[in-house]
Coordinates of C-alpha atoms in Angstrom, one line a residue:
M141 CA 138.5 138.9 84.1
L142 CA 136.8 135.9 84.2
T143 CA 138.6 133.2 86.7
D144 CA 139.1 129.7 85.3
I145 CA 136.5 128.5 86.9
E146 CA 134.2 131.4 85.3
I147 CA 135.3 130.3 81.8
A148 CA 134.8 127.0 82.3
Q149 CA 131.2 127.1 84.2
K150 CA 130.5 129.4 81.0
A151 CA 131.5 126.5 78.4
R152 CA 129.4 124.4 76.7
L153 CA 130.2 121.1 76.9
R154 CA 129.5 118.2 74.4
K155 CA 127.7 114.8 76.1
I156 CA 131.0 113.1 76.3
I157 CA 129.4 109.5 74.7
P158 CA 128.8 110.9 71.3
L159 CA 131.8 113.1 71.0
A160 CA 134.1 109.6 71.8
E161 CA 131.9 107.9 69.5
S162 CA 132.2 110.9 66.9
Q163 CA 135.9 111.6 67.3
L164 CA 137.8 108.7 68.8
G165 CA 135.4 105.9 66.9
I166 CA 135.1 104.4 70.6
P167 CA 131.3 102.4 70.8
E168 CA 129.2 103.3 73.6
D169 CA 129.2 99.8 75.2
A170 CA 132.8 99.6 75.3
M171 CA 132.6 103.3 78.0
E172 CA 131.2 103.7 81.5
P173 CA 129.3 107.2 82.3
Y174 CA 130.1 109.1 85.3
G175 CA 127.3 111.7 84.3
H176 CA 127.0 113.4 81.1
Y177 CA 130.3 114.7 80.6
K178 CA 133.4 112.0 81.7
A179 CA 133.5 108.5 81.6
K180 CA 135.6 105.4 82.0
V181 CA 136.6 103.6 78.8
S182 CA 136.6 99.6 78.7
L183 CA 140.5 97.8 79.3
E184 CA 139.2 95.0 76.9
Y185 CA 138.6 97.6 74.3
L186 CA 141.3 99.5 74.6
A187 CA 143.7 96.6 74.6
S188 CA 141.8 95.1 71.6
L189 CA 143.0 98.2 69.0
P190 CA 145.8 97.7 66.8
K191 CA 149.2 99.4 67.7
K192 CA 149.7 102.3 65.3
S193 CA 152.8 102.9 63.5
D194 CA 152.5 106.2 62.9
S195 CA 151.2 108.4 65.9
K196 CA 153.2 110.9 67.8
L197 CA 154.0 111.4 71.1
I198 CA 154.5 114.4 72.2
L199 CA 156.2 115.2 75.7
V200 CA 155.4 119.3 77.1
T201 CA 157.8 119.9 80.0
A202 CA 159.0 123.0 81.5
V203 CA 161.8 124.9 83.0
S204 CA 162.8 124.7 87.2
P205 CA 159.3 125.9 88.6
T206 CA 159.1 129.4 90.1
P207 CA 156.3 131.0 92.2
A208 CA 156.0 133.5 88.9
G209 CA 154.0 130.4 87.2
E210 CA 155.0 128.7 84.1
G211 CA 151.9 126.9 83.0
K212 CA 152.5 123.6 81.5
T213 CA 149.2 122.1 82.0
T214 CA 147.7 125.1 80.1
T215 CA 150.3 124.6 77.0
T216 CA 149.1 121.4 77.1
V217 CA 146.0 121.6 76.8
G218 CA 146.3 124.9 74.2
L219 CA 148.8 122.8 71.9
G220 CA 146.5 119.8 71.8
D221 CA 143.1 122.2 71.2
A222 CA 145.6 123.9 68.4
L223 CA 146.2 120.2 67.3
S224 CA 143.1 119.7 66.4
R225 CA 142.8 122.8 64.7
I226 CA 145.5 121.7 61.6
G227 CA 143.6 118.6 61.1
K228 CA 145.7 116.1 63.8
K229 CA 143.9 113.5 65.2
T230 CA 144.3 114.6 69.2
I231 CA 144.5 112.9 72.2
I232 CA 145.6 115.0 75.2
C233 CA 146.8 113.0 78.2
L234 CA 147.0 114.3 81.9
R235 CA 147.4 113.3 85.4
E236 CA 144.8 113.7 87.8
P237 CA 145.1 116.7 90.3
S238 CA 145.5 115.7 93.9
L239 CA 143.0 117.4 96.6
G240 CA 146.3 118.2 98.8
P241 CA 147.7 120.9 95.7
V242 CA 143.9 121.9 95.2
F243 CA 143.3 122.5 98.7
G244 CA 146.9 124.1 99.6
M245 CA 149.1 126.1 97.3
K246 CA 148.3 125.8 93.8
G247 CA 144.3 125.6 93.4
G248 CA 143.0 123.6 90.6
A249 CA 145.2 122.1 88.2
A250 CA 143.3 121.4 84.9
G251 CA 145.0 124.2 82.8
G252 CA 143.7 127.8 82.6
G253 CA 142.3 130.7 81.3
H254 CA 140.8 129.4 78.2
A255 CA 143.0 126.2 77.9
Q256 CA 141.7 124.0 80.2
V257 CA 140.6 120.4 80.7
V258 CA 136.4 119.9 81.6
P259 CA 134.5 119.3 83.9
M260 CA 137.1 121.8 86.0
E261 CA 135.1 121.3 89.3
D262 CA 134.8 117.4 89.1
I263 CA 138.3 116.4 87.7
N264 CA 139.3 119.1 90.8
L265 CA 137.6 117.8 93.2
H266 CA 136.9 113.9 93.9
F267 CA 136.5 112.9 90.0
T268 CA 135.8 109.7 89.2
G269 CA 137.2 108.3 93.0
D270 CA 140.5 106.9 91.4
F271 CA 142.8 108.6 93.8
S272 CA 139.8 107.3 96.9
A273 CA 140.1 103.6 95.5
I274 CA 144.6 104.0 95.7
A275 CA 144.3 105.1 99.5
L276 CA 141.7 102.2 99.9
A277 CA 144.2 99.8 98.1
N278 CA 147.5 101.1 100.2
N279 CA 145.0 101.2 103.6
L280 CA 144.1 98.1 103.2
L281 CA 147.7 96.8 103.3
A282 CA 148.2 98.9 105.9
A283 CA 145.7 97.2 108.4
L284 CA 146.5 94.1 107.2
I285 CA 149.9 94.5 108.6
D286 CA 149.1 95.6 112.2
N287 CA 146.3 93.0 112.2
H288 CA 148.2 89.7 111.2
I289 CA 150.7 91.4 114.4
H290 CA 147.6 91.3 116.6
Q291 CA 146.9 87.7 115.7
G292 CA 150.3 86.5 116.3
N293 CA 152.4 87.4 113.7
A294 CA 153.0 84.2 111.7
L295 CA 155.8 85.8 109.3
N296 CA 157.6 86.9 112.0
I297 CA 157.5 90.8 111.0
D298 CA 160.2 93.3 113.1
V299 CA 157.4 96.2 114.3
R300 CA 160.5 98.4 114.0
R301 CA 161.3 97.3 110.3
I302 CA 157.6 98.4 109.1
G303 CA 157.9 100.7 106.1
W304 CA 154.5 100.7 104.5
K305 CA 152.9 103.9 105.7
R306 CA 149.1 104.9 105.2
V307 CA 147.5 107.9 103.3
V308 CA 145.3 110.4 102.8
D309 CA 144.7 112.7 99.6
M310 CA 145.8 116.2 101.8
N311 CA 148.4 118.3 102.8
D312 CA 148.3 117.8 107.1
R313 CA 152.1 118.2 108.4
A314 CA 150.6 116.7 112.0
L315 CA 150.0 113.2 110.5
R316 CA 153.7 113.1 109.4
N317 CA 154.1 110.6 112.4
V318 CA 152.2 109.3 114.4
V319 CA 151.1 106.5 117.2
V320 CA 149.0 103.4 116.4
G321 CA 147.8 100.6 118.4
L322 CA 147.2 102.6 121.6
G323 CA 144.5 102.3 124.0
G324 CA 145.0 98.5 125.2
T325 CA 145.8 95.3 124.0
G326 CA 142.8 94.9 122.2
N327 CA 144.0 97.5 119.6
G328 CA 147.2 95.9 118.5
Y329 CA 150.8 96.5 119.4
P330 CA 151.4 100.0 119.5
R331 CA 154.2 101.4 117.3
E332 CA 155.3 104.3 115.5
D333 CA 153.7 105.4 112.2
G334 CA 153.1 107.9 109.6
F335 CA 151.0 109.0 106.5
D336 CA 152.0 110.0 103.1
I337 CA 149.9 111.8 100.5
V338 CA 148.2 109.4 98.6
V339 CA 150.5 110.7 95.0
A340 CA 153.6 109.8 97.0
S341 CA 152.0 106.0 98.0
E342 CA 153.8 103.2 95.9
V343 CA 150.2 101.7 94.9
M344 CA 149.6 105.0 92.8
A345 CA 153.3 104.3 91.1
I346 CA 152.0 100.9 90.6
F347 CA 149.0 102.2 89.1
C348 CA 150.3 104.4 86.6
L349 CA 152.7 101.8 85.4
A350 CA 150.8 98.9 85.2
T351 CA 149.7 97.5 81.6
S352 CA 147.2 95.1 82.8
L353 CA 144.9 94.3 85.9
T354 CA 147.0 91.0 85.8
D355 CA 150.3 93.4 85.6
L356 CA 148.5 95.5 88.4
K357 CA 148.3 92.1 90.4
E358 CA 151.6 90.8 89.9
R359 CA 153.0 94.2 91.0
L360 CA 151.1 95.0 94.4
G361 CA 152.1 91.8 95.5
N362 CA 155.8 92.5 95.0
I363 CA 155.1 95.0 97.4
V364 CA 158.1 95.1 100.6
V365 CA 156.4 96.6 103.7
A366 CA 158.4 94.8 106.1
Y367 CA 161.4 92.6 107.5
T368 CA 161.6 90.1 109.5
R369 CA 163.1 89.6 112.7
G370 CA 166.7 88.2 113.1
D371 CA 167.4 87.4 109.3
Q372 CA 166.2 90.8 108.0
Q373 CA 164.0 88.9 104.7
P374 CA 161.8 91.0 103.0
V375 CA 157.8 90.8 103.8
R376 CA 155.3 91.1 100.9
A377 CA 151.9 91.9 100.3
R378 CA 151.8 88.7 98.8
D379 CA 152.9 87.0 102.0
L380 CA 149.6 89.0 103.9
N381 CA 147.3 87.6 101.1
A382 CA 146.5 91.7 100.1
H383 CA 147.1 91.8 97.0
G384 CA 144.0 90.3 95.5
A385 CA 141.9 92.3 97.6
M386 CA 143.9 95.4 96.6
T387 CA 143.5 94.6 93.1
V388 CA 139.6 94.6 93.4
L389 CA 139.7 97.8 94.8
L390 CA 141.3 99.3 91.9
K391 CA 139.9 97.5 89.3
D392 CA 137.4 100.2 88.1
A393 CA 140.1 103.1 89.0
L394 CA 142.4 101.2 86.0
K395 CA 140.2 102.2 83.5
P396 CA 141.0 105.2 82.0
N397 CA 138.8 108.2 82.4
L398 CA 137.9 110.4 79.4
V399 CA 137.1 114.2 79.2
Q400 CA 137.2 117.4 77.2
T401 CA 138.8 120.3 76.7
L402 CA 137.1 123.9 76.7
E403 CA 137.4 123.3 72.6
H404 CA 135.8 119.4 73.0
T405 CA 139.8 117.8 72.2
P406 CA 139.4 114.3 73.7
A407 CA 141.8 114.0 76.9
F408 CA 142.6 111.2 79.1
I409 CA 143.1 112.0 82.9
H410 CA 144.4 109.6 84.6
G411 CA 146.5 108.6 88.0
G412 CA 148.9 111.5 89.3
P413 CA 152.2 110.6 91.4
F414 CA 154.0 113.5 92.7
A415 CA 156.9 114.2 90.4
N416 CA 159.5 115.8 93.5
I417 CA 158.5 112.1 95.1
A418 CA 157.2 109.3 93.0
H419 CA 158.0 109.7 88.6
G420 CA 155.4 112.5 88.3
C421 CA 153.6 110.7 85.1
N422 CA 149.7 109.8 84.1
S423 CA 149.4 105.9 83.6
V424 CA 150.9 104.1 80.7
I425 CA 147.8 102.3 79.9
A426 CA 146.0 106.1 79.3
T427 CA 149.2 106.8 77.3
Q428 CA 149.7 103.5 75.4
S429 CA 145.9 103.8 74.3
A430 CA 145.7 107.5 73.6
M431 CA 148.4 106.3 71.0
R432 CA 146.1 103.6 69.5
L433 CA 143.1 106.0 68.6
A434 CA 145.2 109.1 67.8
D435 CA 147.6 110.7 65.3
Y436 CA 149.3 113.1 68.0
V437 CA 148.9 112.6 71.8
V438 CA 150.2 115.2 73.9
T439 CA 151.7 114.2 77.5
E440 CA 152.7 116.4 80.5
A441 CA 155.5 114.9 82.8
G442 CA 155.9 116.7 86.1
F443 CA 157.9 120.0 87.2
G444 CA 160.9 121.0 85.2
A445 CA 163.0 119.0 82.8
D446 CA 165.6 118.1 84.7
L447 CA 162.6 115.9 87.2
G448 CA 159.8 115.3 85.7
A449 CA 160.7 114.3 81.9
E450 CA 164.0 112.9 83.3
K451 CA 161.7 110.3 85.0
F452 CA 159.4 109.9 82.3
V453 CA 162.5 108.9 80.1
D454 CA 164.0 106.6 82.3
I455 CA 161.3 105.3 84.0
K456 CA 158.2 105.5 82.0
C457 CA 159.9 104.9 78.9
R458 CA 161.9 102.8 79.7
K459 CA 159.1 100.3 81.1
S460 CA 156.5 100.8 78.6
G461 CA 158.5 100.7 75.4
L462 CA 157.3 104.5 74.6
R463 CA 159.3 106.7 73.0
P464 CA 158.7 110.9 72.1
D465 CA 158.7 112.3 69.0
A466 CA 159.4 115.9 70.0
V467 CA 159.5 117.8 73.3
V468 CA 158.7 121.3 74.1
L469 CA 160.1 123.1 76.9
V470 CA 157.2 125.9 78.4
A471 CA 158.8 129.0 80.1
T472 CA 157.4 132.5 80.7
L473 CA 159.6 135.5 80.8
R474 CA 158.9 135.7 84.3
A475 CA 159.9 132.8 85.6
L476 CA 163.2 132.9 83.8
K477 CA 163.4 137.0 85.0
Y478 CA 162.5 135.5 88.9
H479 CA 165.6 132.8 87.9
G480 CA 167.6 135.4 87.0
G481 CA 167.7 137.6 90.5
A482 CA 164.8 139.7 90.0
D483 CA 161.9 140.6 92.8
L484 CA 158.6 138.7 92.4
K485 CA 157.0 141.9 93.1
E486 CA 158.6 143.2 90.1
L487 CA 158.4 140.6 87.4
N488 CA 155.7 142.5 85.5
Q489 CA 158.4 145.3 84.3
E490 CA 161.1 145.0 81.6
N491 CA 164.0 143.7 82.5
L492 CA 166.7 142.4 80.3
E493 CA 169.9 142.1 82.7
A494 CA 167.7 140.1 85.3
L495 CA 166.1 137.8 82.0
E496 CA 169.6 137.5 80.5
K497 CA 170.8 135.8 83.9
G498 CA 167.8 133.5 84.0
I499 CA 168.3 132.2 80.8
V500 CA 170.8 129.9 82.3
N501 CA 168.0 128.0 83.3
I502 CA 166.4 127.0 80.3
E503 CA 169.6 126.5 78.6
R504 CA 170.4 123.8 81.1
H505 CA 166.8 122.4 80.2
V506 CA 167.3 122.2 76.6
H507 CA 170.9 120.6 76.8
N508 CA 169.2 118.3 78.8
I509 CA 166.6 117.7 76.6
R510 CA 168.6 117.6 73.3
E511 CA 171.7 115.8 74.4
N512 CA 170.5 113.6 77.7
Y513 CA 167.4 112.4 76.1
G514 CA 168.4 112.8 72.2
L515 CA 165.3 114.5 71.2
P516 CA 163.9 117.6 69.3
C517 CA 162.6 120.5 71.4
V518 CA 160.7 123.7 70.8
V519 CA 160.3 126.7 73.4
S520 CA 156.9 127.7 74.3
I521 CA 156.6 131.1 75.8
N522 CA 153.3 130.8 77.7
H523 CA 152.8 134.5 76.7
F524 CA 151.9 137.0 79.4
T525 CA 150.5 141.0 78.5
Y526 CA 153.3 142.4 80.2
D527 CA 156.0 140.3 78.2
T528 CA 157.9 143.1 75.6
E529 CA 159.4 142.9 72.6
A530 CA 163.2 143.2 73.8
E531 CA 162.2 140.5 76.1
I532 CA 160.8 137.6 73.4
K533 CA 163.8 138.6 71.5
L534 CA 166.7 138.1 73.8
L535 CA 165.5 134.8 74.6
T536 CA 164.3 134.0 71.2
D537 CA 168.4 135.2 69.9
K538 CA 169.8 133.5 72.8
M539 CA 167.8 130.6 71.6
A540 CA 168.8 130.6 68.0
K541 CA 172.3 130.6 68.8
H542 CA 171.3 127.0 70.1
K543 CA 169.4 126.3 66.8
V544 CA 166.2 125.6 69.0
P545 CA 163.4 127.3 67.5
V546 CA 160.8 129.5 69.9
V547 CA 157.4 130.5 69.8
V548 CA 154.8 132.7 72.0
A549 CA 151.7 130.8 72.6
R550 CA 148.4 132.8 74.0
H551 CA 146.2 129.6 74.1
W552 CA 145.6 131.1 77.7
A553 CA 143.8 134.1 76.0
E554 CA 142.5 132.9 72.9
G555 CA 142.7 129.2 73.8
G556 CA 143.9 126.7 70.8
K557 CA 144.2 129.7 68.2
G558 CA 146.6 131.2 70.0
A559 CA 149.2 128.2 69.9
E560 CA 148.6 126.7 66.0
A561 CA 152.2 128.4 65.7
L562 CA 153.7 125.8 68.4
A563 CA 151.0 123.4 66.8
E564 CA 152.4 123.6 63.1
T565 CA 156.2 123.9 64.6
V566 CA 155.6 120.7 67.0
V567 CA 154.6 118.8 64.1
Q568 CA 157.3 119.9 61.9
L569 CA 159.8 118.6 64.8
A570 CA 157.6 115.5 65.5
E571 CA 157.9 114.8 61.7
N572 CA 161.0 116.1 60.1
S573 CA 164.0 116.2 62.7
P574 CA 166.5 113.6 64.1
N575 CA 165.3 111.7 67.4
N576 CA 168.2 110.3 68.7
F577 CA 166.2 109.4 71.8
H578 CA 168.2 107.3 74.5
F579 CA 168.2 107.0 78.7
V580 CA 170.5 108.9 80.7
Y581 CA 172.0 105.7 81.9
E582 CA 171.9 102.0 81.1
E583 CA 170.4 99.2 82.9
T584 CA 173.2 97.5 83.6
M585 CA 175.0 100.4 85.8
G586 CA 174.9 99.8 89.4
L587 CA 172.5 102.0 91.6
W588 CA 175.1 104.4 92.8
D589 CA 176.1 104.9 89.2
K590 CA 172.9 105.5 87.7
M591 CA 172.0 108.3 90.5
K592 CA 176.0 109.7 89.9
A593 CA 174.8 109.7 86.3
I594 CA 171.9 111.7 86.9
A595 CA 173.3 114.2 89.4
T596 CA 176.1 115.4 86.8
K597 CA 174.7 114.8 83.4
I598 CA 171.1 115.8 84.1
Y599 CA 171.4 118.7 87.6
G600 CA 175.4 119.7 86.6
A601 CA 176.6 118.2 89.8
S602 CA 180.3 117.4 90.3
D603 CA 179.2 114.2 92.6
I604 CA 177.2 112.4 95.0
S605 CA 177.5 111.6 98.4
A606 CA 176.1 109.9 101.2
E607 CA 176.4 108.2 104.7
S608 CA 177.9 104.9 105.2
D609 CA 174.0 103.2 106.4
V610 CA 172.9 104.6 103.5
R611 CA 175.2 103.5 101.0
N612 CA 174.9 100.0 103.0
R613 CA 171.9 99.8 102.0
I614 CA 172.7 100.1 98.3
K615 CA 174.7 97.7 98.4
K616 CA 172.2 95.1 100.0
L617 CA 169.5 96.3 97.3
E618 CA 172.1 95.3 94.7
A619 CA 172.6 91.9 96.4
Q620 CA 169.4 91.6 96.8
G621 CA 168.7 91.3 92.5
Y622 CA 167.6 95.1 93.0
G623 CA 170.3 96.4 91.3
H624 CA 168.8 97.1 87.4
Y625 CA 166.3 98.9 88.4
P626 CA 165.7 102.7 87.5
V627 CA 166.4 105.2 89.9
C628 CA 163.6 107.6 90.9
V629 CA 164.9 110.6 92.5
A630 CA 163.3 112.9 94.9
K631 CA 164.2 116.3 95.8
T632 CA 163.1 120.1 95.5
Q633 CA 161.8 120.4 92.4
Y634 CA 162.5 124.4 92.3
S635 CA 166.4 123.9 91.9
F636 CA 169.2 121.5 89.8
S637 CA 170.5 121.3 93.3
T638 CA 168.7 120.2 96.3
D639 CA 168.9 123.7 97.7
P640 CA 165.3 125.4 96.2
K641 CA 167.1 128.6 97.1
K642 CA 170.0 128.0 94.4
L643 CA 168.4 129.4 91.4
G644 CA 169.0 129.4 87.8
A645 CA 171.7 126.8 87.0
P646 CA 174.1 126.2 89.5
S647 CA 176.6 123.7 88.9
D648 CA 179.8 121.8 90.5
H649 CA 177.3 121.2 93.7
V650 CA 177.4 117.5 95.7
V651 CA 173.8 115.9 95.5
N652 CA 173.4 114.2 99.0
I653 CA 171.7 110.6 98.9
R654 CA 170.0 111.1 102.4
E655 CA 167.5 108.0 102.1
V656 CA 166.7 105.4 99.9
R657 CA 163.5 103.3 99.6
L658 CA 163.1 100.3 97.8
A659 CA 159.6 100.3 95.2
A660 CA 159.4 97.2 95.0
G661 CA 156.4 96.6 93.2
A662 CA 157.3 100.0 91.0
E663 CA 160.2 98.2 90.3
F664 CA 162.1 101.9 90.7
I665 CA 164.2 102.9 93.8
V666 CA 163.8 105.8 95.5
M667 CA 166.3 108.2 96.3
I668 CA 165.9 110.9 98.9
C669 CA 168.3 113.9 98.3
G670 CA 167.9 117.1 100.6
E671 CA 164.6 118.2 102.7
I672 CA 161.8 116.4 100.8
M673 CA 158.3 116.2 102.5
T674 CA 156.1 112.8 101.5
M675 CA 153.4 114.4 103.5
P676 CA 153.7 118.0 102.0
G677 CA 151.8 120.7 104.9
L678 CA 149.7 123.6 104.4
P679 CA 150.7 127.5 103.3
K680 CA 150.0 129.9 105.6
V681 CA 146.7 130.9 103.7
P682 CA 146.0 127.9 102.0
S683 CA 143.7 127.8 98.6
A684 CA 140.7 125.7 100.9
E685 CA 140.3 129.5 103.0
K686 CA 139.2 130.8 99.2
I687 CA 136.9 127.9 98.1
D688 CA 133.3 128.1 98.7
I689 CA 129.7 127.2 97.2
D690 CA 126.6 129.3 96.6
E691 CA 122.9 128.4 97.2
T692 CA 122.6 127.3 93.8
G693 CA 125.4 124.4 94.4
K694 CA 128.1 126.2 92.4
V695 CA 131.8 126.1 93.4
L696 CA 133.6 128.9 93.7
G697 CA 137.3 130.1 94.2
L698 CA 138.5 126.8 92.7
F699 CA 140.9 128.9 90.7

């Protein structure tokens, strides 16, 4: 059996300029090629396109992730290819992979099997340099903060209240807490600092929510980096005159990246904030542009429907005006059996008892999508050869009680052909089913009530809690005029609770808010719940140990 990278390397790609011209009508002058198979598309051209009132936006999400795998990106790609096969003009919109997971636990993140975006190695390794530009913009701001203090500190910055960290696009636990400025007076003032991973940077969130260069610059200027001594007034990036230079570093990166699938369906891959830390969606610019170019746009939200899809709805849709027409909820029978208590080593064996117990996880996600987001949905079983007819029937029967269709999709093995039934169902839902889209909470609610609404409605919690200093921080943010911002929850992706070991659909738990962070440029409030790291560490056996290159320059081991 061929690996993902072997399948990708055997593919016959079309040159991206003629593909974009023939399938999307994008003129050559509006594209900036990065080699033969990837290009950036001009912002001016995209902004000139008229809005299409009849284009359909399909959101792909999943059950709570497990070590067994769900295949959300693979399904997104397979569905996009299938929609193309049945005659729909389709564009796929995905996030760019972070090098942290690529070299850490996950490996490649461009789909899998015969449902991939390509060139796979380029997409997973540096791509067009967007993440490097985001890291540089972030770290320029960090350098300007320390330089300002070294040069006399005219803004009266309290070095104990600097909240802006440096970033690197790699999992490196040793950088979580560092001391900078050591070695003498010429190196600045010593202070505690730390690193986050690039995808956790507020610059990444801003990048993905900005609608233009002007909007990007405005948002970057609004970043609160520190507070002053004494009266604790906010110090913003614009106070340091940083936002202009930061925007210059990001001006090319902001142009969406256009690539293709193995079956030549166009795909925008642009931006990539983590979903268990930030809002977990590709850029607004890419999604809005795709909606002007295609009849169907297939995009995904990070991790499960409780985390990524909630942020897609309450942050991305709220800020951009985008509205999904249907939702695909991806599951594997293996993952549901794991949620039902089956051992990881025994997931390839039929286990109806574990499956029935684990189905509670997907039932809650279905409830959230239909009741709390008001959207029609279909359950897509990402098929494994070990799946049995009895297991498929059990899940189908359970979902029938909720009047939710279940489709077995074989895109991993068969490409778009294996997802045609899913595509037909999606079209029926998008064009004929009632859509009562709504947010989980209203903008006018207080920050505490917004967090409580997410926890009780989406996570099944009985309440939320926080220490007095966190409560006071929330009250202070509201007093400063940030109470209308949406809430971005940072928590484990593995459970509806804040305990990753509580699988299935835990109820009546209490969600504790451990820390609150202001993202004034991204225009949301981050509520950190439970133990969650903004700088991940490498696992015992990192994927990096398996990645290699041969004497011809061919990349190996990038699964």
